[in-house]
């Protein structure tokens, strides 16, 4: 008799008590030694249960683990250990002392101090909840005799009938007996596929799931009435560990306890500390010589190792072990990394083109030619002196590496690349949906995700009880009829359970949270702008301070020093604020109290992305579009706080500085935040947990030699925190690759190198550092796809403005076709510089020293399109400025519309669903119809056969009726035969 059947025979009012009070139940006689809530008193239980993967009987697999904290004295712990290792003495002591594995902490004897109210309340809730789980059909076993002091574990097993019931309820698609052949193509296409398979064979992972399949089983939503359709020859492996844990988790969410007047599912129990953790188990160990081969070990060898960085990912095995949602993340990351290869190659070619043509670039030659002897106006007031343009030769030559005609082509290429990447991912996603039997998944997905969150239910309960309290206060002033007293008592008792179904949170309830969200986000964005503004002040003041240096080397390195230090400050601030903004976004989302997990996740992603996007890109936007745009002119500069003069761009333009800013922030975030933090922080947390556990209580030799159970080892791992941080860092990187790619063509290459490491780093983290997450079904990457599309569209606009306004591409074109005398770029630098008479400086702003005693400066030059001082309208904006501005705006419009049209054309010309996949889906539907038609025909044939037999029997009865009526004994005899 199973345990849930034993408890079913108990009185209803005693179930919650007898789940925990083991001695009382044994006295009654309901619990025997094989109880699922007790550890079996066997000689070597760990060998039978494979160290925690199975129950003590060694037959029932552990599908899920619940962890709780309890208070237990050392006397009970030592006694429990003695009982556990001495079966004969245990039988004589068990009537007087608590049994091992169930709990010395439950008996309020002399050796155990009395618990406080909160501990008793948690224990009562656990009793009721575990009893309800057993009523739902699950089987439980408790273990408190572990190496982790004060921590108890409840092992959960789902029997076959429960798995079948829940699989039907969740509409899980399971493979049927029907097998069909997958179309492999014909002729030339088949030969090409075979050649590609042979070429890529060395980089394919050595797992069975990754091998190309020619046959596929027809899948159908599981139904207990149609079990004959499914291959149930091996019931143990029909539901894999991922599916079993998913089913148990759905039961845990659905099951509630009501001892606290309101329903509490597993999420509420975890939030209230009744249980400290809940997780499925890993399949086993992943390292060691005598470790049995399992999916976890296989993933560690063929996926989560840096030595296999050149291989494809075993996505099907990842999905089998972690579920569809995590499988889709790694599939998307693999497609993104794969698509970065052509982008990196083109980016390197563009960069090499810039290197090859730098010596032929006429504007940089003119800037480096010391014979021109162009004297430039000072970069700051008083302390800065005049300087020669030839001193900025290195900056001008470096700018050409990233500011050349090839960068325009590369911007167009990357816009089309982004569109092609999105289309390629959609097609890959459809292939995975077909392979993973996720076609037609929307209905059950919405049904599963519509379950209200624990915080939402608690908030609704609070609102309901508040209304009930107000009603009670009003009723006190009214005479209450005696007949209604019983009804009022019933309503009061059921208030906590029933009122939550009637009430819901309105916008009025959420208005304070919405207001807090709005103010908080505005404040955070303002804080980011303030920090960027502070860095600008730092750059201006540092540049002025360094300019006082009397050495020429110090003066020449001012711009490089200021730029490098400012970017490093920006990087540090960005990394710190990223962590802060992530926590704030989660808090802002929590106070909104979204109803479902899906709503919570989407709102959290939106807030976190908005804050982190502003944080990462604000310094880059400043350099790209604002620096050097509002400086004024010599004699009429723009000042901040009447003392700090706005920054100017270098003579070669701001594009080089934009490149430096982008590269340092991108590489810094990838190396420090994405890699070092992901490796270092989990290792540090693991070390801290180990030290705490070691200091909690000294272990004796017997306990030290005892091998840890699987659930103990997994408990020491980090809990899974969701995929939002993983997606977020990749989306921010996608922005670096696409948004400002015109200024940094090597961005795709650095992203590719990072992602090759990132895939294996994330894989190692999931396999070795994290508890096994609950498998979640999903057919796409959700809101992240919309964010990717938005970033791709924004990239077209930003690159158009970068090429048009940040680089010198448009001014060069205008000069070449409108102002050049010989059709070359000779004279371009002189054309972009205006003249200024030094006598027009404002009082107190002229430089304190001249360039030298023999060199008296009368006219200096500055980069702008303005009238010269000898003109009637001196220092006014010249017509050249308006010509260049018109060309820039025209380029933005043409570039944006052209690239958008080409992207939409790519989107239109590439179908979302591959043709072979649509054919296979259609073939599956036809085969499924055939299966059911054959089944119906079989039923009809059986029905017709039964009718024919019944008609023949009826005719026989009619033929024998006269003879049977003559003798009553014969009649009764024949009628008996007919009934049989």
mmCIF file of C-alpha atoms in Angstrom, residues 383-686:
data_model
loop_
_atom_site.group_PDB
_atom_site.id
_atom_site.type_symbol
_atom_site.label_atom_id
_atom_site.label_comp_id
_atom_site.label_asym_id
_atom_site.label_seq_id
_atom_site.Cartn_x
_atom_site.Cartn_y
_atom_site.Cartn_z
ATOM 1 C CA UNK A 383 46.483 79.066 -19.744
ATOM 2 C CA UNK A 384 46.388 77.541 -23.235
ATOM 3 C CA UNK A 385 48.627 78.948 -25.934
ATOM 4 C CA UNK A 386 48.453 78.973 -29.719
ATOM 5 C CA UNK A 387 49.481 75.735 -31.413
ATOM 6 C CA UNK A 388 50.473 74.461 -34.842
ATOM 7 C CA UNK A 389 48.096 72.184 -36.713
ATOM 8 C CA UNK A 390 50.983 69.854 -37.620
ATOM 9 C CA UNK A 391 51.155 68.815 -33.944
ATOM 10 C CA UNK A 392 47.823 66.966 -34.437
ATOM 11 C CA UNK A 393 49.274 64.879 -37.283
ATOM 12 C CA UNK A 394 48.969 61.554 -35.432
ATOM 13 C CA UNK A 395 45.316 62.165 -34.595
ATOM 14 C CA UNK A 396 44.536 63.073 -38.205
ATOM 15 C CA UNK A 397 46.203 59.939 -39.582
ATOM 16 C CA UNK A 398 44.444 57.724 -37.016
ATOM 17 C CA UNK A 399 41.073 59.304 -37.854
ATOM 18 C CA UNK A 400 41.416 58.187 -41.452
ATOM 19 C CA UNK A 401 41.502 54.536 -40.319
ATOM 20 C CA UNK A 402 37.860 54.883 -39.249
ATOM 21 C CA UNK A 403 36.705 57.866 -41.282
ATOM 22 C CA UNK A 404 36.980 56.885 -44.939
ATOM 23 C CA UNK A 405 34.561 56.110 -47.788
ATOM 24 C CA UNK A 406 34.574 52.402 -46.861
ATOM 25 C CA UNK A 407 32.856 53.130 -43.534
ATOM 26 C CA UNK A 408 29.752 54.325 -45.402
ATOM 27 C CA UNK A 409 29.606 51.019 -47.238
ATOM 28 C CA UNK A 410 30.127 49.197 -43.953
ATOM 29 C CA UNK A 411 27.221 51.063 -42.345
ATOM 30 C CA UNK A 412 24.900 49.990 -45.157
ATOM 31 C CA UNK A 413 26.260 46.461 -44.925
ATOM 32 C CA UNK A 414 25.651 46.258 -41.165
ATOM 33 C CA UNK A 415 22.082 47.529 -41.522
ATOM 34 C CA UNK A 416 21.383 44.768 -44.052
ATOM 35 C CA UNK A 417 23.302 42.356 -41.810
ATOM 36 C CA UNK A 418 20.988 43.146 -38.894
ATOM 37 C CA UNK A 419 17.906 42.516 -41.051
ATOM 38 C CA UNK A 420 19.374 39.265 -42.390
ATOM 39 C CA UNK A 421 20.267 38.156 -38.860
ATOM 40 C CA UNK A 422 16.695 38.678 -37.669
ATOM 41 C CA UNK A 423 15.293 36.740 -40.621
ATOM 42 C CA UNK A 424 17.824 33.948 -40.200
ATOM 43 C CA UNK A 425 16.911 33.641 -36.543
ATOM 44 C CA UNK A 426 13.197 33.443 -37.321
ATOM 45 C CA UNK A 427 13.839 30.575 -39.732
ATOM 46 C CA UNK A 428 16.107 28.822 -37.217
ATOM 47 C CA UNK A 429 13.436 29.301 -34.562
ATOM 48 C CA UNK A 430 10.834 27.635 -36.780
ATOM 49 C CA UNK A 431 13.143 24.663 -37.359
ATOM 50 C CA UNK A 432 13.611 24.279 -33.623
ATOM 51 C CA UNK A 433 9.860 24.550 -33.043
ATOM 52 C CA UNK A 434 9.320 21.728 -35.511
ATOM 53 C CA UNK A 435 12.078 19.553 -34.040
ATOM 54 C CA UNK A 436 10.956 20.192 -30.470
ATOM 55 C CA UNK A 437 7.223 19.707 -31.221
ATOM 56 C CA UNK A 438 6.282 23.275 -30.280
ATOM 57 C CA UNK A 439 4.082 24.060 -33.280
ATOM 58 C CA UNK A 440 0.658 25.234 -32.130
ATOM 59 C CA UNK A 441 1.891 25.963 -28.616
ATOM 60 C CA UNK A 442 0.282 29.391 -27.996
ATOM 61 C CA UNK A 443 -2.893 28.167 -26.294
ATOM 62 C CA UNK A 444 -1.343 26.123 -23.505
ATOM 63 C CA UNK A 445 1.462 28.684 -23.122
ATOM 64 C CA UNK A 446 -1.017 31.409 -22.201
ATOM 65 C CA UNK A 447 -2.884 29.017 -19.905
ATOM 66 C CA UNK A 448 0.272 28.125 -17.990
ATOM 67 C CA UNK A 449 1.571 31.691 -17.707
ATOM 68 C CA UNK A 450 -1.786 33.119 -16.592
ATOM 69 C CA UNK A 451 -1.304 31.795 -13.034
ATOM 70 C CA UNK A 452 -1.244 34.810 -10.666
ATOM 71 C CA UNK A 453 1.987 35.572 -8.811
ATOM 72 C CA UNK A 454 2.165 35.092 -5.063
ATOM 73 C CA UNK A 455 2.761 38.798 -4.458
ATOM 74 C CA UNK A 456 -0.317 39.679 -6.507
ATOM 75 C CA UNK A 457 -2.509 37.254 -4.559
ATOM 76 C CA UNK A 458 -1.158 38.607 -1.257
ATOM 77 C CA UNK A 459 -1.912 42.187 -2.346
ATOM 78 C CA UNK A 460 -5.426 41.233 -3.421
ATOM 79 C CA UNK A 461 -5.937 39.456 -0.098
ATOM 80 C CA UNK A 462 -4.807 42.552 1.787
ATOM 81 C CA UNK A 463 -7.282 44.648 -0.176
ATOM 82 C CA UNK A 464 -10.076 42.120 0.432
ATOM 83 C CA UNK A 465 -9.459 41.914 4.172
ATOM 84 C CA UNK A 466 -9.331 45.708 4.397
ATOM 85 C CA UNK A 467 -12.742 45.939 2.737
ATOM 86 C CA UNK A 468 -14.085 43.192 4.998
ATOM 87 C CA UNK A 469 -12.796 45.050 8.042
ATOM 88 C CA UNK A 470 -14.549 48.247 6.925
ATOM 89 C CA UNK A 471 -17.797 46.304 6.401
ATOM 90 C CA UNK A 472 -17.505 44.827 9.915
ATOM 91 C CA UNK A 473 -17.065 48.279 11.441
ATOM 92 C CA UNK A 474 -20.179 49.465 9.660
ATOM 93 C CA UNK A 475 -22.172 46.430 10.806
ATOM 94 C CA UNK A 476 -21.281 47.051 14.453
ATOM 95 C CA UNK A 477 -23.472 50.127 14.441
ATOM 96 C CA UNK A 478 -26.425 48.162 12.998
ATOM 97 C CA UNK A 479 -28.573 45.635 14.954
ATOM 98 C CA UNK A 480 -27.583 42.121 13.883
ATOM 99 C CA UNK A 481 -30.226 39.438 13.591
ATOM 100 C CA UNK A 482 -29.583 36.171 15.382
ATOM 101 C CA UNK A 483 -30.311 34.158 12.253
ATOM 102 C CA UNK A 484 -27.475 35.835 10.387
ATOM 103 C CA UNK A 485 -24.783 35.205 13.031
ATOM 104 C CA UNK A 486 -23.842 31.778 11.698
ATOM 105 C CA UNK A 487 -23.688 33.116 8.128
ATOM 106 C CA UNK A 488 -21.400 35.972 9.200
ATOM 107 C CA UNK A 489 -19.045 33.521 10.944
ATOM 108 C CA UNK A 490 -18.797 31.416 7.800
ATOM 109 C CA UNK A 491 -18.083 34.496 5.715
ATOM 110 C CA UNK A 492 -15.376 35.586 8.142
ATOM 111 C CA UNK A 493 -13.666 32.193 8.042
ATOM 112 C CA UNK A 494 -13.798 31.986 4.242
ATOM 113 C CA UNK A 495 -12.891 35.634 3.676
ATOM 114 C CA UNK A 496 -9.229 35.033 3.122
ATOM 115 C CA UNK A 497 -9.825 32.261 0.597
ATOM 116 C CA UNK A 498 -12.852 33.455 -1.330
ATOM 117 C CA UNK A 499 -12.447 37.205 -1.479
ATOM 118 C CA UNK A 500 -9.283 36.938 -3.492
ATOM 119 C CA UNK A 501 -11.280 35.417 -6.340
ATOM 120 C CA UNK A 502 -13.674 38.365 -6.464
ATOM 121 C CA UNK A 503 -11.232 41.219 -6.045
ATOM 122 C CA UNK A 504 -8.529 42.463 -8.390
ATOM 123 C CA UNK A 505 -6.084 45.340 -8.406
ATOM 124 C CA UNK A 506 -7.214 48.416 -10.359
ATOM 125 C CA UNK A 507 -5.206 51.372 -11.644
ATOM 126 C CA UNK A 508 -6.181 53.283 -8.486
ATOM 127 C CA UNK A 509 -4.471 50.630 -6.353
ATOM 128 C CA UNK A 510 -1.383 50.788 -8.550
ATOM 129 C CA UNK A 511 -1.285 54.579 -8.984
ATOM 130 C CA UNK A 512 1.290 55.187 -6.183
ATOM 131 C CA UNK A 513 3.508 52.491 -7.738
ATOM 132 C CA UNK A 514 3.110 53.985 -11.227
ATOM 133 C CA UNK A 515 3.990 57.440 -9.887
ATOM 134 C CA UNK A 516 7.017 56.014 -8.071
ATOM 135 C CA UNK A 517 8.093 54.247 -11.266
ATOM 136 C CA UNK A 518 7.823 57.406 -13.334
ATOM 137 C CA UNK A 519 9.665 59.574 -10.808
ATOM 138 C CA UNK A 520 12.277 56.880 -10.193
ATOM 139 C CA UNK A 521 13.074 56.331 -13.877
ATOM 140 C CA UNK A 522 13.262 60.078 -14.549
ATOM 141 C CA UNK A 523 15.542 60.482 -11.537
ATOM 142 C CA UNK A 524 17.834 57.653 -12.692
ATOM 143 C CA UNK A 525 18.074 59.049 -16.209
ATOM 144 C CA UNK A 526 18.783 62.492 -14.743
ATOM 145 C CA UNK A 527 21.471 60.941 -12.528
ATOM 146 C CA UNK A 528 23.126 59.416 -15.601
ATOM 147 C CA UNK A 529 23.083 62.775 -17.395
ATOM 148 C CA UNK A 530 24.493 64.460 -14.285
ATOM 149 C CA UNK A 531 27.382 61.991 -14.112
ATOM 150 C CA UNK A 532 28.162 62.507 -17.800
ATOM 151 C CA UNK A 533 28.024 66.246 -17.216
ATOM 152 C CA UNK A 534 30.420 65.845 -14.288
ATOM 153 C CA UNK A 535 32.845 63.933 -16.512
ATOM 154 C CA UNK A 536 32.625 66.784 -19.060
ATOM 155 C CA UNK A 537 33.577 69.271 -16.322
ATOM 156 C CA UNK A 538 36.440 66.965 -15.367
ATOM 157 C CA UNK A 539 37.687 66.892 -18.966
ATOM 158 C CA UNK A 540 37.555 70.661 -19.334
ATOM 159 C CA UNK A 541 39.234 71.417 -16.008
ATOM 160 C CA UNK A 542 41.890 68.702 -16.435
ATOM 161 C CA UNK A 543 42.717 69.905 -19.942
ATOM 162 C CA UNK A 544 43.179 73.461 -18.639
ATOM 163 C CA UNK A 545 45.346 72.240 -15.745
ATOM 164 C CA UNK A 546 47.570 70.080 -17.955
ATOM 165 C CA UNK A 547 47.957 72.905 -20.469
ATOM 166 C CA UNK A 548 49.850 74.919 -17.847
ATOM 167 C CA UNK A 549 52.687 72.386 -18.166
ATOM 168 C CA UNK A 550 55.713 74.104 -19.622
ATOM 169 C CA UNK A 551 57.031 71.031 -21.462
ATOM 170 C CA UNK A 552 56.068 70.464 -25.056
ATOM 171 C CA UNK A 553 55.527 66.746 -24.461
ATOM 172 C CA UNK A 554 53.045 67.495 -21.701
ATOM 173 C CA UNK A 555 51.104 69.882 -23.895
ATOM 174 C CA UNK A 556 51.019 67.511 -26.848
ATOM 175 C CA UNK A 557 49.656 64.641 -24.762
ATOM 176 C CA UNK A 558 46.915 66.661 -23.074
ATOM 177 C CA UNK A 559 44.134 65.483 -25.380
ATOM 178 C CA UNK A 560 45.127 61.791 -25.178
ATOM 179 C CA UNK A 561 45.488 61.890 -21.380
ATOM 180 C CA UNK A 562 42.168 63.636 -20.817
ATOM 181 C CA UNK A 563 40.299 61.362 -23.224
ATOM 182 C CA UNK A 564 41.730 58.132 -21.794
ATOM 183 C CA UNK A 565 41.137 59.007 -18.134
ATOM 184 C CA UNK A 566 37.625 60.305 -18.819
ATOM 185 C CA UNK A 567 36.674 57.130 -20.670
ATOM 186 C CA UNK A 568 37.983 54.967 -17.822
ATOM 187 C CA UNK A 569 35.922 56.995 -15.342
ATOM 188 C CA UNK A 570 32.888 56.553 -17.566
ATOM 189 C CA UNK A 571 33.523 52.806 -17.741
ATOM 190 C CA UNK A 572 33.758 52.414 -13.960
ATOM 191 C CA UNK A 573 30.596 54.466 -13.443
ATOM 192 C CA UNK A 574 28.730 52.470 -16.115
ATOM 193 C CA UNK A 575 29.656 49.131 -14.512
ATOM 194 C CA UNK A 576 28.610 50.305 -11.040
ATOM 195 C CA UNK A 577 25.359 51.894 -12.207
ATOM 196 C CA UNK A 578 24.507 48.798 -14.253
ATOM 197 C CA UNK A 579 24.317 46.727 -11.077
ATOM 198 C CA UNK A 580 22.439 49.470 -9.221
ATOM 199 C CA UNK A 581 19.949 50.000 -12.042
ATOM 200 C CA UNK A 582 19.282 46.260 -12.274
ATOM 201 C CA UNK A 583 18.274 46.171 -8.594
ATOM 202 C CA UNK A 584 16.221 49.363 -8.879
ATOM 203 C CA UNK A 585 14.389 48.087 -11.979
ATOM 204 C CA UNK A 586 13.451 44.904 -10.101
ATOM 205 C CA UNK A 587 12.238 46.892 -7.091
ATOM 206 C CA UNK A 588 10.188 49.251 -9.255
ATOM 207 C CA UNK A 589 8.585 46.264 -10.976
ATOM 208 C CA UNK A 590 7.828 44.531 -7.681
ATOM 209 C CA UNK A 591 5.933 47.502 -6.248
ATOM 210 C CA UNK A 592 3.773 47.536 -9.391
ATOM 211 C CA UNK A 593 2.624 44.003 -8.436
ATOM 212 C CA UNK A 594 2.075 42.585 -11.950
ATOM 213 C CA UNK A 595 -0.473 39.794 -12.048
ATOM 214 C CA UNK A 596 1.443 37.070 -13.906
ATOM 215 C CA UNK A 597 5.068 36.052 -14.235
ATOM 216 C CA UNK A 598 4.986 36.960 -17.917
ATOM 217 C CA UNK A 599 3.843 40.519 -17.161
ATOM 218 C CA UNK A 600 6.448 40.819 -14.425
ATOM 219 C CA UNK A 601 9.232 39.661 -16.726
ATOM 220 C CA UNK A 602 8.246 41.980 -19.582
ATOM 221 C CA UNK A 603 7.962 45.053 -17.340
ATOM 222 C CA UNK A 604 11.256 44.246 -15.645
ATOM 223 C CA UNK A 605 13.008 43.813 -18.997
ATOM 224 C CA UNK A 606 11.629 47.113 -20.309
ATOM 225 C CA UNK A 607 12.754 49.125 -17.250
ATOM 226 C CA UNK A 608 16.150 47.442 -16.988
ATOM 227 C CA UNK A 609 16.842 47.848 -20.701
ATOM 228 C CA UNK A 610 15.812 51.513 -20.692
ATOM 229 C CA UNK A 611 18.035 52.363 -17.718
ATOM 230 C CA UNK A 612 21.015 50.309 -18.886
ATOM 231 C CA UNK A 613 20.698 51.605 -22.450
ATOM 232 C CA UNK A 614 20.814 55.209 -21.237
ATOM 233 C CA UNK A 615 23.660 54.372 -18.859
ATOM 234 C CA UNK A 616 25.825 52.656 -21.491
ATOM 235 C CA UNK A 617 25.251 54.966 -24.447
ATOM 236 C CA UNK A 618 24.881 58.464 -22.969
ATOM 237 C CA UNK A 619 28.671 59.187 -22.939
ATOM 238 C CA UNK A 620 28.912 57.888 -26.508
ATOM 239 C CA UNK A 621 25.955 59.979 -27.670
ATOM 240 C CA UNK A 622 27.585 63.056 -26.151
ATOM 241 C CA UNK A 623 30.847 62.565 -28.068
ATOM 242 C CA UNK A 624 29.027 61.647 -31.288
ATOM 243 C CA UNK A 625 26.426 64.410 -31.484
ATOM 244 C CA UNK A 626 27.059 67.135 -28.889
ATOM 245 C CA UNK A 627 30.777 67.584 -28.370
ATOM 246 C CA UNK A 628 32.116 70.477 -30.448
ATOM 247 C CA UNK A 629 28.657 71.481 -31.671
ATOM 248 C CA UNK A 630 27.925 74.322 -29.224
ATOM 249 C CA UNK A 631 31.349 75.812 -28.495
ATOM 250 C CA UNK A 632 30.762 79.178 -30.105
ATOM 251 C CA UNK A 633 33.773 80.896 -31.680
ATOM 252 C CA UNK A 634 36.925 82.684 -30.509
ATOM 253 C CA UNK A 635 35.919 85.878 -28.786
ATOM 254 C CA UNK A 636 32.393 84.568 -28.163
ATOM 255 C CA UNK A 637 32.720 81.118 -26.589
ATOM 256 C CA UNK A 638 29.931 79.285 -24.745
ATOM 257 C CA UNK A 639 30.658 78.799 -21.027
ATOM 258 C CA UNK A 640 29.288 76.463 -18.363
ATOM 259 C CA UNK A 641 28.767 78.185 -15.004
ATOM 260 C CA UNK A 642 30.460 81.258 -16.558
ATOM 261 C CA UNK A 643 33.880 79.659 -16.065
ATOM 262 C CA UNK A 644 34.210 76.365 -18.007
ATOM 263 C CA UNK A 645 34.469 76.640 -21.785
ATOM 264 C CA UNK A 646 32.729 73.944 -23.843
ATOM 265 C CA UNK A 647 34.959 71.279 -25.393
ATOM 266 C CA UNK A 648 36.084 71.344 -28.995
ATOM 267 C CA UNK A 649 36.692 68.424 -31.338
ATOM 268 C CA UNK A 650 40.183 67.600 -32.514
ATOM 269 C CA UNK A 651 41.250 69.027 -35.918
ATOM 270 C CA UNK A 652 40.596 65.600 -37.467
ATOM 271 C CA UNK A 653 37.051 65.579 -36.055
ATOM 272 C CA UNK A 654 35.359 63.867 -33.118
ATOM 273 C CA UNK A 655 35.112 60.487 -34.867
ATOM 274 C CA UNK A 656 38.464 59.311 -33.535
ATOM 275 C CA UNK A 657 37.468 60.184 -29.991
ATOM 276 C CA UNK A 658 34.135 58.433 -30.536
ATOM 277 C CA UNK A 659 36.056 55.348 -31.645
ATOM 278 C CA UNK A 660 38.218 55.445 -28.495
ATOM 279 C CA UNK A 661 35.167 55.930 -26.270
ATOM 280 C CA UNK A 662 33.227 53.110 -27.910
ATOM 281 C CA UNK A 663 36.094 50.616 -27.954
ATOM 282 C CA UNK A 664 37.130 51.104 -24.319
ATOM 283 C CA UNK A 665 33.558 50.959 -22.968
ATOM 284 C CA UNK A 666 32.675 47.934 -25.109
ATOM 285 C CA UNK A 667 35.836 45.981 -24.312
ATOM 286 C CA UNK A 668 35.757 47.009 -20.653
ATOM 287 C CA UNK A 669 32.164 45.889 -20.163
ATOM 288 C CA UNK A 670 32.856 42.578 -21.895
ATOM 289 C CA UNK A 671 36.046 41.794 -20.009
ATOM 290 C CA UNK A 672 35.112 43.092 -16.566
ATOM 291 C CA UNK A 673 31.350 42.867 -16.310
ATOM 292 C CA UNK A 674 30.512 39.946 -18.574
ATOM 293 C CA UNK A 675 33.496 37.680 -17.965
ATOM 294 C CA UNK A 676 35.311 38.496 -14.708
ATOM 295 C CA UNK A 677 32.084 39.126 -12.784
ATOM 296 C CA UNK A 678 30.426 35.982 -14.128
ATOM 297 C CA UNK A 679 33.435 33.866 -13.176
ATOM 298 C CA UNK A 680 34.533 35.603 -9.995
ATOM 299 C CA UNK A 681 31.262 36.364 -8.196
ATOM 300 C CA UNK A 682 29.861 32.766 -8.275
ATOM 301 C CA UNK A 683 33.241 31.420 -7.152
ATOM 302 C CA UNK A 684 33.364 33.935 -4.316
ATOM 303 C CA UNK A 685 29.789 33.152 -3.197
ATOM 304 C CA UNK A 686 30.561 29.439 -3.278
#
